[in-house]
Short mmCIF file of C-alpha atoms in Angstrom, two decimals:
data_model
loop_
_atom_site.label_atom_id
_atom_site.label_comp_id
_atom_site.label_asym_id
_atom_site.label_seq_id
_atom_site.Cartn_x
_atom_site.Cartn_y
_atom_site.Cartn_z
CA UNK A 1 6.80 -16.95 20.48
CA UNK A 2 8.77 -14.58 22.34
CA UNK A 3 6.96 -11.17 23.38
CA UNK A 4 8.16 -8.30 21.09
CA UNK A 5 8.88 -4.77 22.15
CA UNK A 6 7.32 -3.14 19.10
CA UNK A 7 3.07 -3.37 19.26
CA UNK A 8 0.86 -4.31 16.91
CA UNK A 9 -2.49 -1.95 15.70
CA UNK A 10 -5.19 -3.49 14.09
CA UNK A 11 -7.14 -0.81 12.05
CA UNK A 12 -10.50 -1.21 11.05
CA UNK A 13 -13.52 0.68 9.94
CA UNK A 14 -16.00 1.35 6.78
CA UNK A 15 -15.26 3.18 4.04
CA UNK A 16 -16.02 6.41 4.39
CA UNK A 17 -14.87 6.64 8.22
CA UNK A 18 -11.14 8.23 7.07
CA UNK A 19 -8.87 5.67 7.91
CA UNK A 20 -6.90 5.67 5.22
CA UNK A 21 -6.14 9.39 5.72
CA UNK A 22 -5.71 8.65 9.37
CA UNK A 23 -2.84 5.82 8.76
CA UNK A 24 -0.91 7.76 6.49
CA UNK A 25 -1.15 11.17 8.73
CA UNK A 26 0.58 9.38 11.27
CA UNK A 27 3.26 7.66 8.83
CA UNK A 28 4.26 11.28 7.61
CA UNK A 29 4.03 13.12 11.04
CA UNK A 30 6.36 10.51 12.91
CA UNK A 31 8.03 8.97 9.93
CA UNK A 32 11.37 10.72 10.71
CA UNK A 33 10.68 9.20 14.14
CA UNK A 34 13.67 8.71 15.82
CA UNK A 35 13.41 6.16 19.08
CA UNK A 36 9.94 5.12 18.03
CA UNK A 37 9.87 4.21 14.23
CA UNK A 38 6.11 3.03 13.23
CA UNK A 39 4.95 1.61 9.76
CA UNK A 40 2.06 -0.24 8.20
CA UNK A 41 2.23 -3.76 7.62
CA UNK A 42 3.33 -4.79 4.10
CA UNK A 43 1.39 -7.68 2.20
CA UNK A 44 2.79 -9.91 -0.29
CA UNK A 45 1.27 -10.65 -3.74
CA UNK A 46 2.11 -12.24 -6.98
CA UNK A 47 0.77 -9.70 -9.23
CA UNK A 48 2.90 -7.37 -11.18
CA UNK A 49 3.29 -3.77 -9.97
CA UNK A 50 2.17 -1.01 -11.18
CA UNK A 51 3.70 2.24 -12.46
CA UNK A 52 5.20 3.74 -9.31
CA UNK A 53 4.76 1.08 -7.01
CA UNK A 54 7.75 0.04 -4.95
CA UNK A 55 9.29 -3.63 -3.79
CA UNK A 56 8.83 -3.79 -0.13
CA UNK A 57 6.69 -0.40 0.03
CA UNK A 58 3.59 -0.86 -1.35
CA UNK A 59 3.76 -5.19 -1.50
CA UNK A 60 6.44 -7.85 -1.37
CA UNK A 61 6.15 -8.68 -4.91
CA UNK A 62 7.04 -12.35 -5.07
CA UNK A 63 6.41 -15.09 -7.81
CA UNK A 64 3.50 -17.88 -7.69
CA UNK A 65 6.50 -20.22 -6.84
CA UNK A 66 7.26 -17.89 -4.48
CA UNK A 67 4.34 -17.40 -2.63
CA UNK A 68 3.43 -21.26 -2.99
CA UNK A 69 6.78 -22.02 -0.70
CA UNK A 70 5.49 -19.40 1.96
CA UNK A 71 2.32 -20.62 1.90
CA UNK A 72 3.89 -24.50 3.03
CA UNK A 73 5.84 -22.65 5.15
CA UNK A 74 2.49 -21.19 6.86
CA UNK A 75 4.20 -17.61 7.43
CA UNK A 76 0.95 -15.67 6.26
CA UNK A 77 -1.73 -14.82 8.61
CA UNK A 78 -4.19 -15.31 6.02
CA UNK A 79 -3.98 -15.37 1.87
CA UNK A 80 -6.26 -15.35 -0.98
CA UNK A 81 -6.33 -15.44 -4.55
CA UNK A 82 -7.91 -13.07 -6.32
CA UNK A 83 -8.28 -13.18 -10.53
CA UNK A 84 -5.53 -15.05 -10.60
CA UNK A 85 -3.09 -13.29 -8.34
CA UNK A 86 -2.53 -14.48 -4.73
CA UNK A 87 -2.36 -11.59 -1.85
CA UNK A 88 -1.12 -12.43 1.80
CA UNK A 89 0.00 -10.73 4.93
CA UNK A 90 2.70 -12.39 6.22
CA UNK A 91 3.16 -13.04 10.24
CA UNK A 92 6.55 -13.51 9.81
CA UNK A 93 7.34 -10.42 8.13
CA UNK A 94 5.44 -8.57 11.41
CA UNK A 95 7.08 -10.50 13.78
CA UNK A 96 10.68 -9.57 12.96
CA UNK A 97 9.17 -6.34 12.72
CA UNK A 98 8.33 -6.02 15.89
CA UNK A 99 11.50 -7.78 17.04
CA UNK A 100 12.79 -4.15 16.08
CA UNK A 101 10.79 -2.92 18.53
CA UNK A 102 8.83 -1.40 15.00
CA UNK A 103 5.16 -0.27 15.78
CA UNK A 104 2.86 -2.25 12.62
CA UNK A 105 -0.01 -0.61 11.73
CA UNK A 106 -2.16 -3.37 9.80
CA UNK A 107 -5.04 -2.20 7.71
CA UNK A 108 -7.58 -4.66 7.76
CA UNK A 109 -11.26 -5.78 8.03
CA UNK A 110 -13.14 -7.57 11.29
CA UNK A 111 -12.54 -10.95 9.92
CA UNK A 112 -8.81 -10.28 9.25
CA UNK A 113 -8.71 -8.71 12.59
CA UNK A 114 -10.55 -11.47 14.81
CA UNK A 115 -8.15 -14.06 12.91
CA UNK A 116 -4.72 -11.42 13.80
CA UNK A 117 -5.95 -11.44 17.09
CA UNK A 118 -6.74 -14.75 17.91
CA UNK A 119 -3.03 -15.89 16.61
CA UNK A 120 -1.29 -12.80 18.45
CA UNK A 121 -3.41 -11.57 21.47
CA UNK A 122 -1.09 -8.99 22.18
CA UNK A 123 -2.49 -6.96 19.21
CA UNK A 124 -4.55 -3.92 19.94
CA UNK A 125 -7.66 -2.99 17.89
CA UNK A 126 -9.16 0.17 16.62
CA UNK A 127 -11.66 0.77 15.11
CA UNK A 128 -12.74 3.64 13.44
CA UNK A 129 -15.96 5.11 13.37
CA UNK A 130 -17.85 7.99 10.72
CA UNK A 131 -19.37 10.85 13.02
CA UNK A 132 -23.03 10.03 11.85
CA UNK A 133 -24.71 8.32 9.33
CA UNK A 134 -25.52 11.68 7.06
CA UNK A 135 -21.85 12.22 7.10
CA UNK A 136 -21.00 8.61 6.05
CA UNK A 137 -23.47 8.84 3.32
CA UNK A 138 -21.90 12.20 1.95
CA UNK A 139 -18.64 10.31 2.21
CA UNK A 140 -19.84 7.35 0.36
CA UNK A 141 -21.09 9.32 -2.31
CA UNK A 142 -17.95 11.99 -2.61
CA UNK A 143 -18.45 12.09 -6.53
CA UNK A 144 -21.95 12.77 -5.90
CA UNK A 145 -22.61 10.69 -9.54
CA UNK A 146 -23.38 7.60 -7.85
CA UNK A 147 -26.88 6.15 -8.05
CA UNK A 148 -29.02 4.85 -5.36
CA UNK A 149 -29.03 1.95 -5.07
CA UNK A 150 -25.11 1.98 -5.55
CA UNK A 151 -25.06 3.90 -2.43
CA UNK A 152 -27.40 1.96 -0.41
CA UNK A 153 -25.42 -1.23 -0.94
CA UNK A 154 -22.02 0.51 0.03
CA UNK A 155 -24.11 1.99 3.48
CA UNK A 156 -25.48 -1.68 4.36
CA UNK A 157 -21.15 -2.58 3.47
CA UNK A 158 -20.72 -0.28 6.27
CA UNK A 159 -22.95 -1.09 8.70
CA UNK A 160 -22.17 -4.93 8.86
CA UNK A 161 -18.53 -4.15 8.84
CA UNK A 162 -19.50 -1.23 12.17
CA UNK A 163 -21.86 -3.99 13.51
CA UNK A 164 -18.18 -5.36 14.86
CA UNK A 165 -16.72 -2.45 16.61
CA UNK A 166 -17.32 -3.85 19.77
CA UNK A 167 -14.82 -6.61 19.18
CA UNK A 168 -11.77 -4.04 19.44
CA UNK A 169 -10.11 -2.72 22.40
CA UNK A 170 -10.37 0.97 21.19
CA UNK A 171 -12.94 3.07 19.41
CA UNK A 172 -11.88 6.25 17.45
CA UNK A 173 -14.49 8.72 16.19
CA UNK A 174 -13.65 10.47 13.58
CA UNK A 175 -15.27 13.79 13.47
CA UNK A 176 -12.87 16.20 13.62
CA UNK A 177 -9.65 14.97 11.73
CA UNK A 178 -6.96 16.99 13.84
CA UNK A 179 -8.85 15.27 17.10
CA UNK A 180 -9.53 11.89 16.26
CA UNK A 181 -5.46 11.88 14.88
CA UNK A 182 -4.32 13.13 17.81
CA UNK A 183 -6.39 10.60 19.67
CA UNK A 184 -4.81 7.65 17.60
CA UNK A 185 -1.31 8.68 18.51
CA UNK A 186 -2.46 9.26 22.20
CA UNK A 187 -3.31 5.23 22.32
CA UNK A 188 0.13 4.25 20.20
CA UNK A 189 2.20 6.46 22.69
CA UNK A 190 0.05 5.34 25.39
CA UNK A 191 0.80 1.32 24.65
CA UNK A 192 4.15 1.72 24.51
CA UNK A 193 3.99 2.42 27.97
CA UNK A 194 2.58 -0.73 28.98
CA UNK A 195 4.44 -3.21 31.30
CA UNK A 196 5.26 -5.56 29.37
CA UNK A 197 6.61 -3.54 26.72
CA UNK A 198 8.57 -1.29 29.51
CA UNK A 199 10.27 -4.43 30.67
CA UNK A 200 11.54 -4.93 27.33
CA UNK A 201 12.42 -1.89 27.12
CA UNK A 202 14.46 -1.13 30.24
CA UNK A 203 16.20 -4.09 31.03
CA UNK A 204 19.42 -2.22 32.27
CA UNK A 205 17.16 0.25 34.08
CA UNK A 206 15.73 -2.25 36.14
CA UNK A 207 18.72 -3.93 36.63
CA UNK A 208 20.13 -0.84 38.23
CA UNK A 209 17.16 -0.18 40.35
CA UNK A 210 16.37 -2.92 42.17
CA UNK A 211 19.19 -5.26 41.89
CA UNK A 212 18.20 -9.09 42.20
CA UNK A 213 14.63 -8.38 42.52
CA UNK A 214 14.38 -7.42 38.83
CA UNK A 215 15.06 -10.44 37.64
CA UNK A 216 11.69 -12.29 39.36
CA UNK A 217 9.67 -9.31 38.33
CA UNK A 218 11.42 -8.79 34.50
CA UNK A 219 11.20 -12.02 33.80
CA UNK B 1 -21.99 -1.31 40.31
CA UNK B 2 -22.28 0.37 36.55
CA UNK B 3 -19.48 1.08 34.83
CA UNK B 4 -18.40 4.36 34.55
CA UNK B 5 -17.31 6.94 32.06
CA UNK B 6 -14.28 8.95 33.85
CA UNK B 7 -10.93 6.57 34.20
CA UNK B 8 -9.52 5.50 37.32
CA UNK B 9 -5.85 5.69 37.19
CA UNK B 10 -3.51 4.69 40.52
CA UNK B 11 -0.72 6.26 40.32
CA UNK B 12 2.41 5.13 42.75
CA UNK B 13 6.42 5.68 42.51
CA UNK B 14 9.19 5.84 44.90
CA UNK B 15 9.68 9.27 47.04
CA UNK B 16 12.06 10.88 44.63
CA UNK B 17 10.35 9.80 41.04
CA UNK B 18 8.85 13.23 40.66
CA UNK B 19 5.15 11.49 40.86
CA UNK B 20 3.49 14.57 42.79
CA UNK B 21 5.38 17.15 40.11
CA UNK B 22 4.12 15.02 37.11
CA UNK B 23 0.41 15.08 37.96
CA UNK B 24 0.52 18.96 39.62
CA UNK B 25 1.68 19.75 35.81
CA UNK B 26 -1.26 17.22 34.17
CA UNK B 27 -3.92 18.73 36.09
CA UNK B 28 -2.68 22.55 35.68
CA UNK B 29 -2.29 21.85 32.00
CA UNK B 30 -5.66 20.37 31.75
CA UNK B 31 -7.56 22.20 34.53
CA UNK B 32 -9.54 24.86 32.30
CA UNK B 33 -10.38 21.34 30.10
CA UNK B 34 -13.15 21.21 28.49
CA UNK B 35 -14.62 17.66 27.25
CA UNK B 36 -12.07 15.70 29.68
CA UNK B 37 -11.76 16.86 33.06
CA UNK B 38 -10.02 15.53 35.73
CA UNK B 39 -8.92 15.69 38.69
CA UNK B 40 -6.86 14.18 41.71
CA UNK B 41 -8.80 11.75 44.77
CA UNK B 42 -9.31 14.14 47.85
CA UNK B 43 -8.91 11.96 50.80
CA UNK B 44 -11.03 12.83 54.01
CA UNK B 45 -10.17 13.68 57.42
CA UNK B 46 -10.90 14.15 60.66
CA UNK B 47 -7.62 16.80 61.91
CA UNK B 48 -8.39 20.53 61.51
CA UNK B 49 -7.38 22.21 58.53
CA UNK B 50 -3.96 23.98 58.11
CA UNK B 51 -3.87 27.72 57.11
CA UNK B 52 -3.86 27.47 53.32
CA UNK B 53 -6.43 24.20 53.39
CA UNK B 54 -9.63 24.45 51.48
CA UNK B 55 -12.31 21.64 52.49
CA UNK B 56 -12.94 19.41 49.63
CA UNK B 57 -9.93 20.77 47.58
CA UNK B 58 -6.83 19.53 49.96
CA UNK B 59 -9.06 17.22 52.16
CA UNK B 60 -12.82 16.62 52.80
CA UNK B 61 -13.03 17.53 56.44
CA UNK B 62 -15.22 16.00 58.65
CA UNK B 63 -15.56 15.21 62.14
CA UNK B 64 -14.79 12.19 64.12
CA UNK B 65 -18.28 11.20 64.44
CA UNK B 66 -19.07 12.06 60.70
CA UNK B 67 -15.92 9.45 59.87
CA UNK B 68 -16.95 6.65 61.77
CA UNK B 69 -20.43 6.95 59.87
CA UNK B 70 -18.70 6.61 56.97
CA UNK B 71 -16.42 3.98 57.98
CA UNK B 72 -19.96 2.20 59.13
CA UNK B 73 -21.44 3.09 55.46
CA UNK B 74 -18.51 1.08 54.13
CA UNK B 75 -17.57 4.20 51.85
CA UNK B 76 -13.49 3.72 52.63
CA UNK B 77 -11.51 1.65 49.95
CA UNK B 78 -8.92 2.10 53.26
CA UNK B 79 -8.92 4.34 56.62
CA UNK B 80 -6.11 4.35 59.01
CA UNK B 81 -5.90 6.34 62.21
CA UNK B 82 -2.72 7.96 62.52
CA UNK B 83 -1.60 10.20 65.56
CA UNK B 84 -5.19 9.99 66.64
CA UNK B 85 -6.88 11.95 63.62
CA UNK B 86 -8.91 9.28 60.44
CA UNK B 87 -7.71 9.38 56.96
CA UNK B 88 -9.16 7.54 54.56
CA UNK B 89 -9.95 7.52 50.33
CA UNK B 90 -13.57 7.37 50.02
CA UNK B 91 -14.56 4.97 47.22
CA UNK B 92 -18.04 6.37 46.88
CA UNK B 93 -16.85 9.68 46.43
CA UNK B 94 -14.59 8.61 43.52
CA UNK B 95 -17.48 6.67 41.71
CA UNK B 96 -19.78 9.42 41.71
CA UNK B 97 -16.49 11.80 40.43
CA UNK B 98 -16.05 9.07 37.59
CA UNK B 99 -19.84 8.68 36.70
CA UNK B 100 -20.18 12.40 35.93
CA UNK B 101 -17.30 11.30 33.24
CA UNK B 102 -14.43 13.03 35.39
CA UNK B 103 -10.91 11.09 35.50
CA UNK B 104 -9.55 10.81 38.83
CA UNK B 105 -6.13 10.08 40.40
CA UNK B 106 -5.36 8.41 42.64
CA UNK B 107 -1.74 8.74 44.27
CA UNK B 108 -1.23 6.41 46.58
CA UNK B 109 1.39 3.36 47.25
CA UNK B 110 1.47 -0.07 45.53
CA UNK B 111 -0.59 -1.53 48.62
CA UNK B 112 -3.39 0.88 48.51
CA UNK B 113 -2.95 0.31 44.90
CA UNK B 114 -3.54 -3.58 44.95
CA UNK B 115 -6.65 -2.83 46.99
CA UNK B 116 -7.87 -0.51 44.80
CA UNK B 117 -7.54 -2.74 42.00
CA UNK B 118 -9.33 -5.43 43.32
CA UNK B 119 -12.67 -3.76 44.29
CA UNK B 120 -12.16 -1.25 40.78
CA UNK B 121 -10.49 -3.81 38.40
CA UNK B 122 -10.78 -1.48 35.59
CA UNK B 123 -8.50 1.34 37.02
CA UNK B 124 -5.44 1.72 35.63
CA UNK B 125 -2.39 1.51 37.44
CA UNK B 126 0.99 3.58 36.55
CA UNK B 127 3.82 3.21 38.16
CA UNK B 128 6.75 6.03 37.74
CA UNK B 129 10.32 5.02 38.34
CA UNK B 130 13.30 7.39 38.52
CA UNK B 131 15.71 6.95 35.68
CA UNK B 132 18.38 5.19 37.65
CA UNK B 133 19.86 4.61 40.64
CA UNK B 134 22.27 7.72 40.92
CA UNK B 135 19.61 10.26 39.98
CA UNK B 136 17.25 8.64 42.45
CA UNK B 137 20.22 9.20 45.19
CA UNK B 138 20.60 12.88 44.32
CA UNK B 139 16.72 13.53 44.64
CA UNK B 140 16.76 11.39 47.92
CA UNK B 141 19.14 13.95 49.10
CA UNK B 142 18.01 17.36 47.65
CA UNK B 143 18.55 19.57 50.93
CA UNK B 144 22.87 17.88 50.92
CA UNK B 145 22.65 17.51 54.64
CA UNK B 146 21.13 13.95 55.24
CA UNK B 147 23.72 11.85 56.78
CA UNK B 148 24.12 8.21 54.57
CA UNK B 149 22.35 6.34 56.84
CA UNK B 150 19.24 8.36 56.36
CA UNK B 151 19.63 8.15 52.67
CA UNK B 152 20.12 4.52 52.71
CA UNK B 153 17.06 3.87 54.86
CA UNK B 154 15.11 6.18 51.94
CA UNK B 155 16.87 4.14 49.42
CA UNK B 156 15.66 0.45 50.57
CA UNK B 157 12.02 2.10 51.12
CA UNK B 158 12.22 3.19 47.82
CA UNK B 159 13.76 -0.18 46.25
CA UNK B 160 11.01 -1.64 48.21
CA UNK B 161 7.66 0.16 46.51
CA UNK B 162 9.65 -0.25 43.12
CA UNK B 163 9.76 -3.62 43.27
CA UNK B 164 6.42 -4.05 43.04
CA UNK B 165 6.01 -1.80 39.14
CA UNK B 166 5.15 -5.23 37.43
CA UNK B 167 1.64 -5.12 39.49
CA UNK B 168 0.98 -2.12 37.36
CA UNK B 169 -0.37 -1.74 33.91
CA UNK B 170 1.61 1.01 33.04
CA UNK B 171 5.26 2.21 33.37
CA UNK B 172 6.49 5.52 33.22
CA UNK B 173 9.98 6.30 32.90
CA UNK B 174 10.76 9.90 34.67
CA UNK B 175 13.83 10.96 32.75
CA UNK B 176 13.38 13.88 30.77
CA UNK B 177 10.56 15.63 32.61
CA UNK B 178 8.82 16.90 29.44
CA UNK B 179 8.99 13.78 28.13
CA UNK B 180 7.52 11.70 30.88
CA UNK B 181 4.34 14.01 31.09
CA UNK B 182 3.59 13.63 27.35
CA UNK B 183 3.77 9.89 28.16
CA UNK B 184 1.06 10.27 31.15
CA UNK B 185 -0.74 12.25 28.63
CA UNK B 186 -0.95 9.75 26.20
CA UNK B 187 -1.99 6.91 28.56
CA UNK B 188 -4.56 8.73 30.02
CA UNK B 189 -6.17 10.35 26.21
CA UNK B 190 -5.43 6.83 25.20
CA UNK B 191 -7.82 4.97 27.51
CA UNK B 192 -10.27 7.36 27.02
CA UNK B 193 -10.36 6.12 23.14
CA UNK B 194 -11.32 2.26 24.66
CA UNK B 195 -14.67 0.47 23.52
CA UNK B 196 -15.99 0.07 26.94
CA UNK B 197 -16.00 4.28 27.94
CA UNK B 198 -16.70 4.89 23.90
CA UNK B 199 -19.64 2.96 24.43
CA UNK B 200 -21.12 5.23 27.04
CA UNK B 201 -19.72 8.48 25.47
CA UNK B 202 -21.63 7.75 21.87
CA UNK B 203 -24.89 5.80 22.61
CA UNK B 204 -26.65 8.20 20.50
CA UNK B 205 -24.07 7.97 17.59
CA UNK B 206 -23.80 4.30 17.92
CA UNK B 207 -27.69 4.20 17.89
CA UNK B 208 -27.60 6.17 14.58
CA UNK B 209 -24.69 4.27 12.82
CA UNK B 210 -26.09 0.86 13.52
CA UNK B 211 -29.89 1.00 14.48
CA UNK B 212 -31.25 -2.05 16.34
CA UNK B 213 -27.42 -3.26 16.00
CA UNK B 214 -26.38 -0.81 18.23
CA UNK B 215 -28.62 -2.30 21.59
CA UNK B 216 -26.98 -5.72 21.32
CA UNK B 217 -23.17 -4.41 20.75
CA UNK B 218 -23.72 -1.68 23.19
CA UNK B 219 -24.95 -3.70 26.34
#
């Protein structure tokens, strides 16, 4: 597989640590963005949408025989099927994403991220992280209706999925929002800046500068 | 040695990149900063100050037999003796500036730079190249009054240092001025956001989200 100019983000955390909010404060602040579009990965599924939901924005909405043929064709990263439906994230569909020099975003948990980055290693992981346990707790329990126990299983949820953090290349804490978003887009700016991606990137550049010898060195 | 919390970064460029304007504008921007300071690597010396020359701000000055004590300590990533007076970049003085959590740059050429990176493997290198070959010819040649041959004999020094950028991790692209500092920005709040300094920053945070977890992921 060739190397792709657009990167890859792997985004985990617990619930309660704001990542949702996170992704899609990014989306909206750079959506409009010009030489450096970004956008989360899609996944594919065979259930029906629902009112308001949109082909290609928030699934691929394919049929079983559909997702069957993918499947053979082993384009998804991983799948499932869940009552009934099946859900995947396709690599394909991230691949030629990338191709378009597209940052991906992918929302996912440790497993899904271990198995993303053991089949592309060029992925970068966050993960996200809840200021303190008091404030994860207050998170958990926003409704303030839940009981007990109910919130006790969702904390032990969230401290096997943070028992993983160390597995990704970046750690984001979210305390303050403004800070820890402007920290996210520091390391997405920051990657694109990476050799590999700069070669890509400024092929006729190179050329220019040092003649011959950028063809050893771009290669 | 223990890793550190403050970031090495190496930065090197051709003459005529604009590598000494683009980290005079980081560090004045982020000089009154806060959480994140930084600061460039003072080299020491052993010639007398110039009018204008603080100790420890432009150079650390120290006298010949203070030098060679140091050169005997094995503090020097690299000393030269040039026109009879010592330089060299003192690697214990930039541990103890990245232990207290400080980042530190280090502008020096792609040979000091390889050095660097082998006794520090987890500084970051950046490279900065000029946006192309005519602009770099107009800088080379600033004052109008350098005769070709002196501007040619810039020009293959400069095709020379840029044709080692792949050694680097980073590559900045110095087109837009604005632009290009926002970019050195990014890389350097980006690496700040990664596991290993996280780890260090939070131990107390880590130690409340995960309890007895937090010892074995945080070694």
């Amino acid at each position: 597989m060739a190397a792709q100019l657009g990167n890859l983000f792997i985004l985990a955390a617990p619930s309660g640590a704001g990542k949702s909010s996170l992704i899609k404060a990014l989306l909206e602040k750079h959506q409009s963005a010009d030489h450096y579009p970004m956008q989360v990965s899609v996944s594919h599924t065979t259930r029906a949408p629902r009112p308001g939901e949109e082909d290609g924005v928030h699934y691929h909405f394919v049929s079983r025989d559909q997702f069957e043929k993918l499947i053979e064709q082993g384009v998804f990263f991983e799948w499932a099927e869940v009552f009934g439906n099946y859900y995947g994230t396709s690599r394909v569909t991230i691949e030629q994403t990338l191709h378009l020099g597209i940052d991906v975003f992918l929302d996912i948990d440790w497993q899904g991220a271990r198995q993303v980055k053991k089949l592309l290693p060029d992925a970068q992981g966050i993960f996200i992280l809840p200021p303190s346990t008091q404030v994860l707790k207050e998170r958990l329990n926003k409704r303030g209706q839940d009981s007990e126990e109910v919130i006790a299983a969702r904390m032990l949820e969230a401290v096997s999925e943070m028992s993983h953090y160390a597995e990704f290349d970046f750690v984001l804490v979210n305390d303050d929002f403004a800070t820890a978003l402007a920290d996210l887009e520091a390391i997405v700016r920051g990657q694109r800046q990476r050799t590999v991606k700069q070669k890509m990137r400024y092929p006729d550049l190179l050329r220019d500068l040092l003649g011959d010898q950028s063809t050893d060195a771009a290669e």
